[in-house]
Amino acid sequence: MGNQIDDQKIELDAHSVLANSTALNDNTNLLVVSVNGSVLVVGQAPNSYLRDQAIKAINEVKGVKQLHNQIRVSNTTSFTTKTNDVWLTSKVKTALYSNDELDATNIKVVTENGEVFLMGLITEAQAIIAVDIARNVAGVNRVFKIFEYIK
């Protein structure tokens, strides 16, 4: 429970840092997700300078243990793409929850531009199952695993 509160604080602080920078707030489309202090940043920045500024700012947030930079240098995604990402996240979560070999409550699913990011604290065996499930969901272009493993 303490880790969940810490993760929420990290996410709020990171979003606040990004919002307080006019350049980042006005020109990027970024999402920050934290699980057990492991932070995933996804989205788009129009150039590498703004991408690097965002990463630098988030790295300075208290509690960030590890940062996974998945910011793409490109135009922001369209409303249609964002809607499709929400749909893909729902489909992946449903598939994960439908599997009896997994405790899907320990897996966080983030989708950005058809790419699915799986985060959580699970066993290596469960990670293999989760990745296989996500890869086989129609519409998923690529799966990234950002798990911490328990023994």
Tab-separated table of N, CA and C in Angstrom:
chain	number	residue	atom	x	y	z
A	1	MET	N	0.823	-1.189	0.000
A	1	MET	CA	0.000	0.000	0.000
A	1	MET	C	0.871	1.258	0.000
A	2	GLY	N	1.958	1.225	0.774
A	2	GLY	CA	2.867	2.368	0.826
A	2	GLY	C	3.477	2.668	-0.529
A	3	ASN	N	3.832	1.605	-1.266
A	3	ASN	CA	4.408	1.794	-2.600
A	3	ASN	C	3.418	2.438	-3.561
A	4	GLN	N	2.146	2.079	-3.439
A	4	GLN	CA	1.131	2.670	-4.317
A	4	GLN	C	0.995	4.162	-4.058
A	5	ILE	N	1.053	4.551	-2.795
A	5	ILE	CA	0.982	5.971	-2.458
A	5	ILE	C	2.221	6.691	-2.975
A	6	ASP	N	3.392	6.066	-2.806
A	6	ASP	CA	4.635	6.651	-3.325
A	6	ASP	C	4.569	6.816	-4.833
A	7	ASP	N	4.032	5.807	-5.525
A	7	ASP	CA	3.918	5.873	-6.987
A	7	ASP	C	2.974	6.989	-7.420
A	8	GLN	N	1.878	7.150	-6.700
A	8	GLN	CA	0.946	8.234	-7.036
A	8	GLN	C	1.618	9.589	-6.850
A	9	LYS	N	2.415	9.722	-5.793
A	9	LYS	CA	3.118	10.979	-5.550
A	9	LYS	C	4.133	11.249	-6.654
A	10	ILE	N	4.855	10.223	-7.062
A	10	ILE	CA	5.821	10.372	-8.157
A	10	ILE	C	5.098	10.840	-9.421
A	11	GLU	N	3.984	10.201	-9.764
A	11	GLU	CA	3.233	10.569	-10.964
A	11	GLU	C	2.724	12.009	-10.876
A	12	LEU	N	2.165	12.383	-9.744
A	12	LEU	CA	1.661	13.751	-9.576
A	12	LEU	C	2.790	14.772	-9.665
A	13	ASP	N	3.910	14.480	-9.002
A	13	ASP	CA	5.052	15.402	-9.034
A	13	ASP	C	5.612	15.534	-10.444
A	14	ALA	N	5.702	14.412	-11.158
A	14	ALA	CA	6.225	14.443	-12.528
A	14	ALA	C	5.302	15.243	-13.441
A	15	HIS	N	4.000	15.024	-13.334
A	15	HIS	CA	3.054	15.781	-14.157
A	15	HIS	C	3.110	17.264	-13.821
A	16	SER	N	3.295	17.564	-12.551
A	16	SER	CA	3.403	18.959	-12.121
A	16	SER	C	4.640	19.619	-12.711
A	17	VAL	N	5.763	18.913	-12.680
A	17	VAL	CA	7.016	19.441	-13.249
A	17	VAL	C	6.847	19.708	-14.742
A	18	LEU	N	6.202	18.789	-15.435
A	18	LEU	CA	5.989	18.965	-16.873
A	18	LEU	C	5.038	20.124	-17.148
A	19	ALA	N	3.982	20.235	-16.344
A	19	ALA	CA	3.000	21.302	-16.539
A	19	ALA	C	3.580	22.677	-16.232
A	20	ASN	N	4.545	22.732	-15.321
A	20	ASN	CA	5.145	24.015	-14.942
A	20	ASN	C	6.146	24.537	-15.967
A	21	SER	N	6.522	23.704	-16.906
A	21	SER	CA	7.392	24.144	-17.992
A	21	SER	C	6.507	24.472	-19.198
A	22	THR	N	6.453	25.736	-19.559
A	22	THR	CA	5.605	26.156	-20.673
A	22	THR	C	5.957	25.413	-21.951
A	23	ALA	N	7.257	25.271	-22.228
A	23	ALA	CA	7.697	24.596	-23.457
A	23	ALA	C	7.230	23.146	-23.484
A	24	LEU	N	7.374	22.446	-22.360
A	24	LEU	CA	6.960	21.043	-22.306
A	24	LEU	C	5.435	20.920	-22.304
A	25	ASN	N	4.778	21.763	-21.553
A	25	ASN	CA	3.324	21.702	-21.452
A	25	ASN	C	2.645	21.995	-22.791
A	26	ASP	N	3.169	22.964	-23.520
A	26	ASP	CA	2.531	23.394	-24.768
A	26	ASP	C	2.894	22.550	-25.982
A	27	ASN	N	4.035	21.873	-25.945
A	27	ASN	CA	4.547	21.232	-27.157
A	27	ASN	C	4.698	19.722	-27.111
A	28	THR	N	4.424	19.111	-25.958
A	28	THR	CA	4.592	17.661	-25.864
A	28	THR	C	3.293	16.998	-25.454
A	29	ASN	N	3.228	15.710	-25.665
A	29	ASN	CA	2.112	14.882	-25.219
A	29	ASN	C	2.741	13.732	-24.447
A	30	LEU	N	2.785	13.848	-23.110
A	30	LEU	CA	3.511	12.867	-22.309
A	30	LEU	C	2.631	12.282	-21.212
A	31	LEU	N	2.879	11.017	-20.930
A	31	LEU	CA	2.214	10.311	-19.845
A	31	LEU	C	3.292	9.687	-18.977
A	32	VAL	N	3.162	9.863	-17.665
A	32	VAL	CA	4.119	9.312	-16.710
A	32	VAL	C	3.395	8.293	-15.846
A	33	VAL	N	3.946	7.078	-15.767
A	33	VAL	CA	3.365	6.014	-14.963
A	33	VAL	C	4.460	5.445	-14.074
A	34	SER	N	4.156	5.257	-12.798
A	34	SER	CA	5.135	4.726	-11.856
A	34	SER	C	4.613	3.454	-11.210
A	35	VAL	N	5.468	2.452	-11.135
A	35	VAL	CA	5.169	1.217	-10.428
A	35	VAL	C	6.406	0.875	-9.601
A	36	ASN	N	6.249	0.919	-8.280
A	36	ASN	CA	7.337	0.593	-7.374
A	36	ASN	C	8.573	1.460	-7.614
A	37	GLY	N	8.376	2.711	-7.975
A	37	GLY	CA	9.478	3.638	-8.213
A	37	GLY	C	10.107	3.520	-9.590
A	38	SER	N	9.659	2.558	-10.370
A	38	SER	CA	10.104	2.415	-11.754
A	38	SER	C	9.154	3.239	-12.614
A	39	VAL	N	9.693	4.238	-13.303
A	39	VAL	CA	8.862	5.217	-14.000
A	39	VAL	C	8.965	5.031	-15.510
A	40	LEU	N	7.811	4.965	-16.141
A	40	LEU	CA	7.702	4.880	-17.598
A	40	LEU	C	7.181	6.214	-18.101
A	41	VAL	N	7.876	6.785	-19.093
A	41	VAL	CA	7.412	8.011	-19.735
A	41	VAL	C	7.184	7.681	-21.201
A	42	VAL	N	5.934	7.849	-21.649
A	42	VAL	CA	5.579	7.610	-23.039
A	42	VAL	C	4.979	8.871	-23.630
A	43	GLY	N	5.002	8.961	-24.938
A	43	GLY	CA	4.382	10.082	-25.625
A	43	GLY	C	5.258	10.623	-26.722
A	44	GLN	N	4.988	11.883	-27.080
A	44	GLN	CA	5.699	12.495	-28.193
A	44	GLN	C	6.221	13.881	-27.796
A	45	ALA	N	7.385	14.184	-28.361
A	45	ALA	CA	7.979	15.517	-28.258
A	45	ALA	C	8.400	15.903	-29.671
A	46	PRO	N	8.297	17.191	-30.037
A	46	PRO	CA	8.604	17.586	-31.410
A	46	PRO	C	10.086	17.540	-31.754
A	47	ASN	N	10.953	17.503	-30.723
A	47	ASN	CA	12.390	17.449	-30.982
A	47	ASN	C	13.112	16.797	-29.808
A	48	SER	N	14.370	16.440	-30.043
A	48	SER	CA	15.138	15.749	-29.000
A	48	SER	C	15.449	16.655	-27.812
A	49	TYR	N	15.544	17.955	-28.050
A	49	TYR	CA	15.818	18.883	-26.955
A	49	TYR	C	14.684	18.829	-25.915
A	50	LEU	N	13.436	18.917	-26.359
A	50	LEU	CA	12.308	18.862	-25.425
A	50	LEU	C	12.180	17.478	-24.789
A	51	ARG	N	12.453	16.444	-25.562
A	51	ARG	CA	12.440	15.089	-24.992
A	51	ARG	C	13.448	14.993	-23.855
A	52	ASP	N	14.659	15.479	-24.096
A	52	ASP	CA	15.713	15.420	-23.081
A	52	ASP	C	15.375	16.290	-21.873
A	53	GLN	N	14.749	17.437	-22.101
A	53	GLN	CA	14.331	18.315	-21.001
A	53	GLN	C	13.300	17.600	-20.119
A	54	ALA	N	12.371	16.924	-20.738
A	54	ALA	CA	11.340	16.196	-19.986
A	54	ALA	C	11.977	15.096	-19.140
A	55	ILE	N	12.877	14.342	-19.725
A	55	ILE	CA	13.530	13.247	-19.000
A	55	ILE	C	14.359	13.792	-17.839
A	56	LYS	N	15.080	14.861	-18.087
A	56	LYS	CA	15.885	15.477	-17.029
A	56	LYS	C	14.992	15.923	-15.870
A	57	ALA	N	13.884	16.566	-16.184
A	57	ALA	CA	12.967	17.057	-15.157
A	57	ALA	C	12.369	15.901	-14.349
A	58	ILE	N	11.972	14.840	-15.021
A	58	ILE	CA	11.357	13.702	-14.332
A	58	ILE	C	12.387	12.958	-13.496
A	59	ASN	N	13.612	12.875	-13.983
A	59	ASN	CA	14.675	12.221	-13.220
A	59	ASN	C	14.924	12.899	-11.884
A	60	GLU	N	14.608	14.169	-11.781
A	60	GLU	CA	14.833	14.919	-10.546
A	60	GLU	C	13.686	14.778	-9.547
A	61	VAL	N	12.605	14.111	-9.943
A	61	VAL	CA	11.478	13.897	-9.039
A	61	VAL	C	11.892	12.906	-7.958
A	62	LYS	N	11.603	13.258	-6.725
A	62	LYS	CA	11.955	12.410	-5.589
A	62	LYS	C	11.229	11.070	-5.674
A	63	GLY	N	11.968	9.991	-5.471
A	63	GLY	CA	11.389	8.654	-5.452
A	63	GLY	C	11.594	7.861	-6.727
A	64	VAL	N	12.047	8.520	-7.795
A	64	VAL	CA	12.269	7.812	-9.063
A	64	VAL	C	13.519	6.946	-8.919
A	65	LYS	N	13.321	5.628	-8.999
A	65	LYS	CA	14.445	4.693	-8.885
A	65	LYS	C	15.036	4.370	-10.253
A	66	GLN	N	14.150	4.230	-11.224
A	66	GLN	CA	14.560	3.870	-12.585
A	66	GLN	C	13.615	4.556	-13.555
A	67	LEU	N	14.172	5.047	-14.656
A	67	LEU	CA	13.356	5.758	-15.641
A	67	LEU	C	13.440	5.049	-16.979
A	68	HIS	N	12.268	4.774	-17.541
A	68	HIS	CA	12.172	4.132	-18.857
A	68	HIS	C	11.667	5.185	-19.832
A	69	ASN	N	12.550	5.665	-20.667
A	69	ASN	CA	12.231	6.737	-21.613
A	69	ASN	C	11.696	6.135	-22.917
A	70	GLN	N	10.418	6.328	-23.149
A	70	GLN	CA	9.797	5.872	-24.390
A	70	GLN	C	9.130	7.046	-25.097
A	71	ILE	N	9.754	8.217	-24.970
A	71	ILE	CA	9.246	9.402	-25.657
A	71	ILE	C	9.753	9.357	-27.087
A	72	ARG	N	8.851	9.447	-28.028
A	72	ARG	CA	9.208	9.453	-29.446
A	72	ARG	C	9.300	10.899	-29.936
A	73	VAL	N	10.299	11.171	-30.751
A	73	VAL	CA	10.404	12.487	-31.378
A	73	VAL	C	9.525	12.441	-32.613
A	74	SER	N	8.345	13.058	-32.489
A	74	SER	CA	7.375	13.057	-33.589
A	74	SER	C	6.237	14.003	-33.238
A	75	ASN	N	5.316	14.134	-34.166
A	75	ASN	CA	4.105	14.908	-33.903
A	75	ASN	C	3.251	14.158	-32.887
A	76	THR	N	2.397	14.884	-32.188
A	76	THR	CA	1.526	14.218	-31.221
A	76	THR	C	0.529	13.327	-31.941
A	77	THR	N	0.091	12.296	-31.248
A	77	THR	CA	-0.849	11.354	-31.859
A	77	THR	C	-2.235	11.972	-31.986
A	78	SER	N	-2.985	11.474	-32.941
A	78	SER	CA	-4.327	11.992	-33.207
A	78	SER	C	-5.329	11.465	-32.178
A	79	PHE	N	-6.481	12.077	-32.168
A	79	PHE	CA	-7.564	11.636	-31.295
A	79	PHE	C	-7.936	10.188	-31.605
A	80	THR	N	-7.950	9.837	-32.873
A	80	THR	CA	-8.287	8.472	-33.284
A	80	THR	C	-7.286	7.469	-32.724
A	81	THR	N	-6.008	7.814	-32.785
A	81	THR	CA	-4.966	6.933	-32.263
A	81	THR	C	-5.109	6.781	-30.752
A	82	LYS	N	-5.379	7.885	-30.075
A	82	LYS	CA	-5.553	7.834	-28.612
A	82	LYS	C	-6.749	6.972	-28.242
A	83	THR	N	-7.826	7.092	-28.994
A	83	THR	CA	-9.015	6.280	-28.746
A	83	THR	C	-8.708	4.808	-28.967
A	84	ASN	N	-7.971	4.507	-30.026
A	84	ASN	CA	-7.572	3.130	-30.308
A	84	ASN	C	-6.687	2.585	-29.179
A	85	ASP	N	-5.810	3.427	-28.634
A	85	ASP	CA	-4.945	2.989	-27.535
A	85	ASP	C	-5.755	2.609	-26.295
A	86	VAL	N	-6.791	3.385	-26.000
A	86	VAL	CA	-7.670	3.067	-24.866
A	86	VAL	C	-8.344	1.715	-25.108
A	87	TRP	N	-8.803	1.512	-26.331
A	87	TRP	CA	-9.448	0.245	-26.704
A	87	TRP	C	-8.470	-0.916	-26.575
A	88	LEU	N	-7.236	-0.736	-27.053
A	88	LEU	CA	-6.227	-1.801	-26.950
A	88	LEU	C	-5.904	-2.119	-25.492
A	89	THR	N	-5.788	-1.088	-24.668
A	89	THR	CA	-5.521	-1.316	-23.247
A	89	THR	C	-6.626	-2.166	-22.639
A	90	SER	N	-7.862	-1.854	-22.954
A	90	SER	CA	-9.006	-2.627	-22.445
A	90	SER	C	-8.949	-4.073	-22.918
A	91	LYS	N	-8.627	-4.265	-24.193
A	91	LYS	CA	-8.559	-5.628	-24.738
A	91	LYS	C	-7.438	-6.429	-24.064
A	92	VAL	N	-6.278	-5.792	-23.859
A	92	VAL	CA	-5.149	-6.491	-23.224
A	92	VAL	C	-5.495	-6.828	-21.772
A	93	LYS	N	-6.059	-5.872	-21.039
A	93	LYS	CA	-6.428	-6.133	-19.646
A	93	LYS	C	-7.446	-7.259	-19.552
A	94	THR	N	-8.434	-7.248	-20.433
A	94	THR	CA	-9.438	-8.315	-20.430
A	94	THR	C	-8.795	-9.665	-20.678
A	95	ALA	N	-7.875	-9.722	-21.635
A	95	ALA	CA	-7.179	-10.983	-21.934
A	95	ALA	C	-6.329	-11.436	-20.746
A	96	LEU	N	-5.664	-10.508	-20.085
A	96	LEU	CA	-4.839	-10.860	-18.920
A	96	LEU	C	-5.714	-11.379	-17.773
A	97	TYR	N	-6.829	-10.682	-17.518
A	97	TYR	CA	-7.725	-11.104	-16.433
A	97	TYR	C	-8.414	-12.422	-16.743
A	98	SER	N	-8.517	-12.785	-18.006
A	98	SER	CA	-9.167	-14.033	-18.390
A	98	SER	C	-8.271	-15.246	-18.217
A	99	ASN	N	-6.982	-15.019	-17.954
A	99	ASN	CA	-6.037	-16.122	-17.816
A	99	ASN	C	-5.930	-16.537	-16.350
A	100	ASP	N	-6.165	-17.827	-16.092
A	100	ASP	CA	-6.144	-18.335	-14.718
A	100	ASP	C	-4.741	-18.450	-14.128
A	101	GLU	N	-3.708	-18.402	-14.963
A	101	GLU	CA	-2.335	-18.547	-14.474
A	101	GLU	C	-1.731	-17.234	-13.987
A	102	LEU	N	-2.452	-16.132	-14.184
A	102	LEU	CA	-1.936	-14.814	-13.823
A	102	LEU	C	-2.752	-14.161	-12.728
A	103	ASP	N	-2.083	-13.345	-11.926
A	103	ASP	CA	-2.779	-12.418	-11.051
A	103	ASP	C	-2.650	-11.063	-11.742
A	104	ALA	N	-3.599	-10.761	-12.608
A	104	ALA	CA	-3.530	-9.564	-13.443
A	104	ALA	C	-3.626	-8.281	-12.640
A	105	THR	N	-4.023	-8.371	-11.367
A	105	THR	CA	-4.086	-7.161	-10.545
A	105	THR	C	-2.684	-6.591	-10.300
A	106	ASN	N	-1.660	-7.402	-10.519
A	106	ASN	CA	-0.274	-6.954	-10.325
A	106	ASN	C	0.360	-6.429	-11.606
A	107	ILE	N	-0.419	-6.317	-12.672
A	107	ILE	CA	0.119	-5.876	-13.963
A	107	ILE	C	-0.577	-4.589	-14.398
A	108	LYS	N	0.223	-3.585	-14.691
A	108	LYS	CA	-0.306	-2.319	-15.199
A	108	LYS	C	-0.067	-2.306	-16.704
A	109	VAL	N	-1.091	-1.932	-17.454
A	109	VAL	CA	-1.030	-1.899	-18.914
A	109	VAL	C	-1.125	-0.450	-19.372
A	110	VAL	N	-0.138	-0.025	-20.175
A	110	VAL	CA	-0.122	1.313	-20.753
A	110	VAL	C	0.040	1.135	-22.258
A	111	THR	N	-0.796	1.803	-23.035
A	111	THR	CA	-0.702	1.698	-24.494
A	111	THR	C	-0.478	3.078	-25.083
A	112	GLU	N	0.486	3.168	-25.970
A	112	GLU	CA	0.807	4.426	-26.651
A	112	GLU	C	1.096	4.119	-28.112
A	113	ASN	N	0.246	4.635	-28.981
A	113	ASN	CA	0.421	4.491	-30.426
A	113	ASN	C	0.546	3.022	-30.856
A	114	GLY	N	-0.283	2.183	-30.276
A	114	GLY	CA	-0.299	0.763	-30.629
A	114	GLY	C	0.759	-0.076	-29.941
A	115	GLU	N	1.614	0.551	-29.147
A	115	GLU	CA	2.646	-0.170	-28.398
A	115	GLU	C	2.164	-0.356	-26.967
A	116	VAL	N	2.262	-1.587	-26.479
A	116	VAL	CA	1.779	-1.919	-25.144
A	116	VAL	C	2.963	-2.089	-24.202
A	117	PHE	N	2.873	-1.424	-23.062
A	117	PHE	CA	3.895	-1.498	-22.027
A	117	PHE	C	3.282	-2.200	-20.826
A	118	LEU	N	3.942	-3.261	-20.376
A	118	LEU	CA	3.471	-4.034	-19.235
A	118	LEU	C	4.409	-3.787	-18.062
A	119	MET	N	3.842	-3.377	-16.936
A	119	MET	CA	4.627	-3.067	-15.749
A	119	MET	C	4.048	-3.827	-14.561
A	120	GLY	N	4.885	-4.092	-13.581
A	120	GLY	CA	4.390	-4.696	-12.352
A	120	GLY	C	5.449	-5.511	-11.652
A	121	LEU	N	5.038	-6.079	-10.543
A	121	LEU	CA	5.906	-6.908	-9.717
A	121	LEU	C	5.345	-8.323	-9.772
A	122	ILE	N	5.955	-9.168	-10.628
A	122	ILE	CA	5.455	-10.528	-10.851
A	122	ILE	C	6.639	-11.487	-11.015
A	123	THR	N	6.338	-12.779	-11.141
A	123	THR	CA	7.383	-13.770	-11.383
A	123	THR	C	7.776	-13.761	-12.865
A	124	GLU	N	8.941	-14.300	-13.153
A	124	GLU	CA	9.373	-14.382	-14.558
A	124	GLU	C	8.430	-15.251	-15.377
A	125	ALA	N	7.922	-16.311	-14.777
A	125	ALA	CA	6.984	-17.193	-15.490
A	125	ALA	C	5.705	-16.441	-15.851
A	126	GLN	N	5.205	-15.631	-14.915
A	126	GLN	CA	4.008	-14.850	-15.201
A	126	GLN	C	4.283	-13.797	-16.267
A	127	ALA	N	5.490	-13.231	-16.267
A	127	ALA	CA	5.851	-12.221	-17.272
A	127	ALA	C	5.804	-12.819	-18.668
A	128	ILE	N	6.314	-14.026	-18.809
A	128	ILE	CA	6.317	-14.699	-20.113
A	128	ILE	C	4.873	-14.901	-20.593
A	129	ILE	N	4.009	-15.330	-19.689
A	129	ILE	CA	2.600	-15.541	-20.041
A	129	ILE	C	1.950	-14.211	-20.423
A	130	ALA	N	2.184	-13.177	-19.627
A	130	ALA	CA	1.562	-11.869	-19.871
A	130	ALA	C	2.000	-11.289	-21.218
A	131	VAL	N	3.275	-11.371	-21.521
A	131	VAL	CA	3.780	-10.845	-22.789
A	131	VAL	C	3.173	-11.617	-23.960
A	132	ASP	N	3.090	-12.927	-23.832
A	132	ASP	CA	2.505	-13.748	-24.896
A	132	ASP	C	1.037	-13.383	-25.123
A	133	ILE	N	0.319	-13.170	-24.046
A	133	ILE	CA	-1.089	-12.781	-24.167
A	133	ILE	C	-1.212	-11.436	-24.876
A	134	ALA	N	-0.437	-10.453	-24.428
A	134	ALA	CA	-0.513	-9.106	-25.013
A	134	ALA	C	-0.130	-9.118	-26.486
A	135	ARG	N	0.890	-9.892	-26.844
A	135	ARG	CA	1.334	-9.955	-28.249
A	135	ARG	C	0.253	-10.488	-29.175
A	136	ASN	N	-0.623	-11.307	-28.629
A	136	ASN	CA	-1.634	-11.948	-29.454
A	136	ASN	C	-2.970	-11.210	-29.478
A	137	VAL	N	-2.998	-10.019	-28.910
A	137	VAL	CA	-4.210	-9.197	-28.978
A	137	VAL	C	-4.175	-8.438	-30.306
A	138	ALA	N	-5.242	-8.554	-31.060
A	138	ALA	CA	-5.315	-7.895	-32.366
A	138	ALA	C	-5.141	-6.389	-32.213
A	139	GLY	N	-4.261	-5.825	-33.046
A	139	GLY	CA	-4.032	-4.389	-33.046
A	139	GLY	C	-2.778	-3.960	-32.301
A	140	VAL	N	-2.229	-4.860	-31.484
A	140	VAL	CA	-1.007	-4.540	-30.746
A	140	VAL	C	0.182	-4.639	-31.700
A	141	ASN	N	0.939	-3.542	-31.819
A	141	ASN	CA	2.095	-3.513	-32.718
A	141	ASN	C	3.359	-4.065	-32.079
A	142	ARG	N	3.504	-3.805	-30.776
A	142	ARG	CA	4.741	-4.183	-30.095
A	142	ARG	C	4.453	-4.236	-28.604
A	143	VAL	N	5.165	-5.115	-27.880
A	143	VAL	CA	4.990	-5.234	-26.438
A	143	VAL	C	6.330	-5.006	-25.758
A	144	PHE	N	6.319	-4.144	-24.740
A	144	PHE	CA	7.504	-3.880	-23.934
A	144	PHE	C	7.229	-4.382	-22.524
A	145	LYS	N	8.166	-5.121	-21.953
A	145	LYS	CA	7.978	-5.566	-20.573
A	145	LYS	C	8.902	-4.756	-19.672
A	146	ILE	N	8.282	-4.167	-18.671
A	146	ILE	CA	9.004	-3.365	-17.696
A	146	ILE	C	8.633	-3.911	-16.323
A	147	PHE	N	8.936	-5.173	-16.124
A	147	PHE	CA	8.573	-5.856	-14.885
A	147	PHE	C	9.733	-5.853	-13.900
A	148	GLU	N	9.374	-5.939	-12.630
A	148	GLU	CA	10.313	-6.299	-11.589
A	148	GLU	C	9.913	-7.720	-11.213
A	149	TYR	N	10.907	-8.567	-11.016
A	149	TYR	CA	10.595	-9.972	-10.767
A	149	TYR	C	10.702	-10.341	-9.296
A	150	ILE	N	9.730	-11.131	-8.864
A	150	ILE	CA	9.764	-11.682	-7.529
A	150	ILE	C	10.140	-13.159	-7.646
A	151	LYS	N	10.713	-13.672	-6.643
A	151	LYS	CA	11.159	-15.077	-6.666
A	151	LYS	C	10.079	-15.991	-6.173
